[in-house]
Amino acid sequence: MTSAQPRIAVLVPCYNEEAAVATVVADFRKALPAAEIYVYDNNSRDRTASVAREAGAIVRSERRQGKGHVVRRMFADIEADIYVLVDGDATYDAPSAPRMIDKLLDERLDMVVGLRIDQSQAAYRLGHRMGNRMLTGFLSSTFGQVFKDILSGYRVFSRRFVKSFPVLSDGFEIETELAVYALELSLPVTEVETPYYARPEGSFSKLNTWRDGFRILGTMLKLYRSERPLRFFTVIGILLALAAITLAIPIVVTFFETGLVPRLPTAVLSMGLTIMALLSVSSGLVLDTVTRGRREMKMLAYLSQPAPKRS
């Protein structure tokens, strides 16, 4: 007696993708015939929902604007063994999905990221390319070098990743949060090269290079503060201590020479900065203990789900 094949769900968050969503549904239906394809409409002002439904997708909606809200709803609502997350703009290669799924199952991974290899100059704008490299470099230096493309919207997940992942982001920062979650728990992940195409005519990017880039960078700093609090607050403490020492040196020299403290306000400021430095380091020590407890709870939630495996 053979066990059932793993259930595969293709998750497609969409906002104004009337021109591309039918192609996405058709391509993934061909690449993964047994998969259920879910299109979540995020307040589109065009015919995205009706076009997706006509193409054969299961269409649902999320009213809170932002990709993070949509992914949170998808992960909570949909039951499957393997999840394929892909944007609805027809830029990702559907035939790569079976290869990514095989990689996840054969190596018992929890996330496989589609490493984008652009097929034309129009596929990947220069600003987006540079921003991705800068943010990927920052993430690698902060959390460890695993990913080359942290902003890819093409990913395959195990069930235990999806059902233990606490989505906190609202918008395009979700990709960064997914990467940081995998790194902080040292989950088995990898990247697979996949073609990346230009958007079809009539489809337009919703990503603003500067605005969303700064939002993603801000998210990374927040995650660094919450996941590496001892390092974060120790750096602040060191900077405050250096400022205090710089202000104190002339006062100490004058005191040893004359026995007087002529600049009392500066001396008070230096003492205040010293106290703030000590408080910063102390806060980091306390929050580091809290973070370790939170990480243990996340790991327990992760381990409560079955590992990915073939039938």
mmCIF file of N, CA, C and O in Angstrom, residues 248-293:
data_model
loop_
_atom_site.group_PDB
_atom_site.id
_atom_site.type_symbol
_atom_site.label_atom_id
_atom_site.label_comp_id
_atom_site.label_asym_id
_atom_site.label_seq_id
_atom_site.Cartn_x
_atom_site.Cartn_y
_atom_site.Cartn_z
ATOM 1 N N ALA A 248 35.209 63.797 28.903
ATOM 2 C CA ALA A 248 35.791 63.759 30.252
ATOM 3 C C ALA A 248 37.292 63.998 30.279
ATOM 4 O O ALA A 248 37.827 64.496 31.287
ATOM 5 N N ILE A 249 37.986 63.652 29.203
ATOM 6 C CA ILE A 249 39.457 63.751 29.222
ATOM 7 C C ILE A 249 39.954 65.161 29.560
ATOM 8 O O ILE A 249 40.801 65.327 30.459
ATOM 9 N N PRO A 250 39.470 66.226 28.890
ATOM 10 C CA PRO A 250 39.962 67.574 29.259
ATOM 11 C C PRO A 250 39.637 67.945 30.711
ATOM 12 O O PRO A 250 40.436 68.618 31.374
ATOM 13 N N ILE A 251 38.480 67.486 31.193
ATOM 14 C CA ILE A 251 38.089 67.815 32.569
ATOM 15 C C ILE A 251 39.013 67.128 33.565
ATOM 16 O O ILE A 251 39.462 67.730 34.550
ATOM 17 N N VAL A 252 39.336 65.879 33.306
ATOM 18 C CA VAL A 252 40.229 65.131 34.201
ATOM 19 C C VAL A 252 41.632 65.732 34.192
ATOM 20 O O VAL A 252 42.277 65.883 35.243
ATOM 21 N N VAL A 253 42.120 66.084 32.993
ATOM 22 C CA VAL A 253 43.447 66.702 32.890
ATOM 23 C C VAL A 253 43.496 68.001 33.673
ATOM 24 O O VAL A 253 44.452 68.270 34.439
ATOM 25 N N THR A 254 42.463 68.846 33.523
ATOM 26 C CA THR A 254 42.406 70.123 34.244
ATOM 27 C C THR A 254 42.348 69.893 35.752
ATOM 28 O O THR A 254 42.991 70.615 36.536
ATOM 29 N N PHE A 255 41.597 68.873 36.171
ATOM 30 C CA PHE A 255 41.471 68.591 37.605
ATOM 31 C C PHE A 255 42.824 68.208 38.212
ATOM 32 O O PHE A 255 43.201 68.684 39.295
ATOM 33 N N PHE A 256 43.599 67.357 37.518
ATOM 34 C CA PHE A 256 44.898 66.947 38.046
ATOM 35 C C PHE A 256 45.908 68.101 38.042
ATOM 36 O O PHE A 256 46.830 68.149 38.856
ATOM 37 N N GLU A 257 45.704 69.043 37.100
ATOM 38 C CA GLU A 257 46.632 70.171 37.039
ATOM 39 C C GLU A 257 46.297 71.257 38.051
ATOM 40 O O GLU A 257 47.204 71.870 38.644
ATOM 41 N N THR A 258 45.011 71.522 38.284
ATOM 42 C CA THR A 258 44.602 72.650 39.136
ATOM 43 C C THR A 258 43.811 72.232 40.360
ATOM 44 O O THR A 258 43.633 73.028 41.284
ATOM 45 N N GLY A 259 43.306 71.010 40.364
ATOM 46 C CA GLY A 259 42.452 70.581 41.465
ATOM 47 C C GLY A 259 41.040 71.125 41.370
ATOM 48 O O GLY A 259 40.247 70.991 42.305
ATOM 49 N N LEU A 260 40.684 71.712 40.211
ATOM 50 C CA LEU A 260 39.365 72.312 40.019
ATOM 51 C C LEU A 260 38.624 71.632 38.869
ATOM 52 O O LEU A 260 39.226 71.018 37.991
ATOM 53 N N VAL A 261 37.290 71.751 38.910
ATOM 54 C CA VAL A 261 36.436 71.274 37.810
ATOM 55 C C VAL A 261 35.688 72.484 37.262
ATOM 56 O O VAL A 261 34.560 72.782 37.686
ATOM 57 N N PRO A 262 36.328 73.194 36.316
ATOM 58 C CA PRO A 262 35.728 74.457 35.872
ATOM 59 C C PRO A 262 34.498 74.281 34.979
ATOM 60 O O PRO A 262 33.665 75.179 34.898
ATOM 61 N N ARG A 263 34.371 73.156 34.312
ATOM 62 C CA ARG A 263 33.243 72.957 33.379
ATOM 63 C C ARG A 263 32.305 71.900 33.946
ATOM 64 O O ARG A 263 32.258 70.760 33.487
ATOM 65 N N LEU A 264 31.570 72.296 34.960
ATOM 66 C CA LEU A 264 30.683 71.363 35.650
ATOM 67 C C LEU A 264 29.591 70.794 34.733
ATOM 68 O O LEU A 264 29.312 69.590 34.787
ATOM 69 N N PRO A 265 28.936 71.614 33.877
ATOM 70 C CA PRO A 265 27.904 71.040 32.990
ATOM 71 C C PRO A 265 28.459 69.933 32.082
ATOM 72 O O PRO A 265 27.801 68.915 31.858
ATOM 73 N N THR A 266 29.678 70.119 31.573
ATOM 74 C CA THR A 266 30.284 69.094 30.731
ATOM 75 C C THR A 266 30.554 67.827 31.528
ATOM 76 O O THR A 266 30.380 66.706 31.037
ATOM 77 N N ALA A 267 30.998 68.015 32.789
ATOM 78 C CA ALA A 267 31.248 66.857 33.647
ATOM 79 C C ALA A 267 29.957 66.092 33.914
ATOM 80 O O ALA A 267 29.930 64.856 33.900
ATOM 81 N N VAL A 268 28.861 66.829 34.129
ATOM 82 C CA VAL A 268 27.562 66.185 34.362
ATOM 83 C C VAL A 268 27.099 65.443 33.109
ATOM 84 O O VAL A 268 26.591 64.321 33.176
ATOM 85 N N LEU A 269 27.302 66.066 31.933
ATOM 86 C CA LEU A 269 26.929 65.418 30.675
ATOM 87 C C LEU A 269 27.729 64.139 30.465
ATOM 88 O O LEU A 269 27.180 63.107 30.065
ATOM 89 N N SER A 270 29.028 64.199 30.754
ATOM 90 C CA SER A 270 29.863 63.012 30.606
ATOM 91 C C SER A 270 29.387 61.889 31.520
ATOM 92 O O SER A 270 29.325 60.726 31.098
ATOM 93 N N MET A 271 29.057 62.231 32.763
ATOM 94 C CA MET A 271 28.549 61.218 33.696
ATOM 95 C C MET A 271 27.227 60.641 33.209
ATOM 96 O O MET A 271 26.984 59.428 33.289
ATOM 97 N N GLY A 272 26.357 61.517 32.683
ATOM 98 C CA GLY A 272 25.072 61.040 32.170
ATOM 99 C C GLY A 272 25.250 60.080 31.005
ATOM 100 O O GLY A 272 24.563 59.053 30.914
ATOM 101 N N LEU A 273 26.174 60.392 30.095
ATOM 102 C CA LEU A 273 26.437 59.498 28.965
ATOM 103 C C LEU A 273 27.001 58.162 29.438
ATOM 104 O O LEU A 273 26.682 57.110 28.875
ATOM 105 N N THR A 274 27.827 58.195 30.476
ATOM 106 C CA THR A 274 28.371 56.957 31.030
ATOM 107 C C THR A 274 27.271 56.077 31.603
ATOM 108 O O THR A 274 27.247 54.852 31.383
ATOM 109 N N ILE A 275 26.352 56.692 32.311
ATOM 110 C CA ILE A 275 25.228 55.941 32.881
ATOM 111 C C ILE A 275 24.371 55.347 31.761
ATOM 112 O O ILE A 275 23.949 54.185 31.822
ATOM 113 N N MET A 276 24.118 56.151 30.701
ATOM 114 C CA MET A 276 23.329 55.654 29.572
ATOM 115 C C MET A 276 24.035 54.485 28.883
ATOM 116 O O MET A 276 23.387 53.528 28.455
ATOM 117 N N ALA A 277 25.371 54.564 28.795
ATOM 118 C CA ALA A 277 26.123 53.460 28.187
ATOM 119 C C ALA A 277 25.957 52.181 28.993
ATOM 120 O O ALA A 277 25.741 51.095 28.437
ATOM 121 N N LEU A 278 26.051 52.290 30.303
ATOM 122 C CA LEU A 278 25.878 51.115 31.158
ATOM 123 C C LEU A 278 24.465 50.560 31.058
ATOM 124 O O LEU A 278 24.256 49.341 31.020
ATOM 125 N N LEU A 279 23.474 51.460 31.013
ATOM 126 C CA LEU A 279 22.079 51.015 30.882
ATOM 127 C C LEU A 279 21.849 50.322 29.540
ATOM 128 O O LEU A 279 21.096 49.343 29.458
ATOM 129 N N SER A 280 22.485 50.825 28.481
ATOM 130 C CA SER A 280 22.321 50.221 27.165
ATOM 131 C C SER A 280 22.846 48.791 27.159
ATOM 132 O O SER A 280 22.169 47.870 26.678
ATOM 133 N N VAL A 281 24.050 48.583 27.697
ATOM 134 C CA VAL A 281 24.622 47.239 27.744
ATOM 135 C C VAL A 281 23.775 46.327 28.632
ATOM 136 O O VAL A 281 23.527 45.158 28.292
ATOM 137 N N SER A 282 23.283 46.869 29.759
ATOM 138 C CA SER A 282 22.434 46.071 30.649
ATOM 139 C C SER A 282 21.144 45.664 29.953
ATOM 140 O O SER A 282 20.685 44.520 30.085
ATOM 141 N N SER A 283 20.557 46.587 29.186
ATOM 142 C CA SER A 283 19.341 46.268 28.429
ATOM 143 C C SER A 283 19.609 45.157 27.423
ATOM 144 O O SER A 283 18.789 44.251 27.232
ATOM 145 N N GLY A 284 20.774 45.230 26.768
ATOM 146 C CA GLY A 284 21.134 44.182 25.815
ATOM 147 C C GLY A 284 21.246 42.823 26.469
ATOM 148 O O GLY A 284 20.805 41.816 25.907
ATOM 149 N N LEU A 285 21.816 42.770 27.680
ATOM 150 C CA LEU A 285 21.951 41.499 28.394
ATOM 151 C C LEU A 285 20.584 40.920 28.745
ATOM 152 O O LEU A 285 20.335 39.715 28.574
ATOM 153 N N VAL A 286 19.678 41.779 29.220
ATOM 154 C CA VAL A 286 18.338 41.309 29.588
ATOM 155 C C VAL A 286 17.575 40.837 28.359
ATOM 156 O O VAL A 286 16.969 39.754 28.343
ATOM 157 N N LEU A 287 17.597 41.651 27.291
ATOM 158 C CA LEU A 287 16.851 41.302 26.084
ATOM 159 C C LEU A 287 17.441 40.078 25.380
ATOM 160 O O LEU A 287 16.710 39.339 24.717
ATOM 161 N N ASP A 288 18.736 39.864 25.532
ATOM 162 C CA ASP A 288 19.342 38.669 24.944
ATOM 163 C C ASP A 288 18.772 37.407 25.587
ATOM 164 O O ASP A 288 18.519 36.409 24.892
ATOM 165 N N THR A 289 18.542 37.455 26.883
ATOM 166 C CA THR A 289 17.928 36.319 27.574
ATOM 167 C C THR A 289 16.496 36.098 27.086
ATOM 168 O O THR A 289 16.074 34.958 26.843
ATOM 169 N N VAL A 290 15.760 37.196 26.917
ATOM 170 C CA VAL A 290 14.385 37.103 26.418
ATOM 171 C C VAL A 290 14.365 36.535 25.004
ATOM 172 O O VAL A 290 13.532 35.678 24.663
ATOM 173 N N THR A 291 15.303 36.996 24.164
ATOM 174 C CA THR A 291 15.365 36.528 22.780
ATOM 175 C C THR A 291 15.665 35.036 22.706
ATOM 176 O O THR A 291 15.101 34.313 21.876
ATOM 177 N N ARG A 292 16.535 34.558 23.568
ATOM 178 C CA ARG A 292 16.831 33.127 23.586
ATOM 179 C C ARG A 292 15.581 32.322 23.934
ATOM 180 O O ARG A 292 15.330 31.263 23.352
ATOM 181 N N GLY A 293 14.792 32.827 24.878
ATOM 182 C CA GLY A 293 13.542 32.140 25.215
ATOM 183 C C GLY A 293 12.573 32.133 24.054
ATOM 184 O O GLY A 293 11.923 31.106 23.783
#
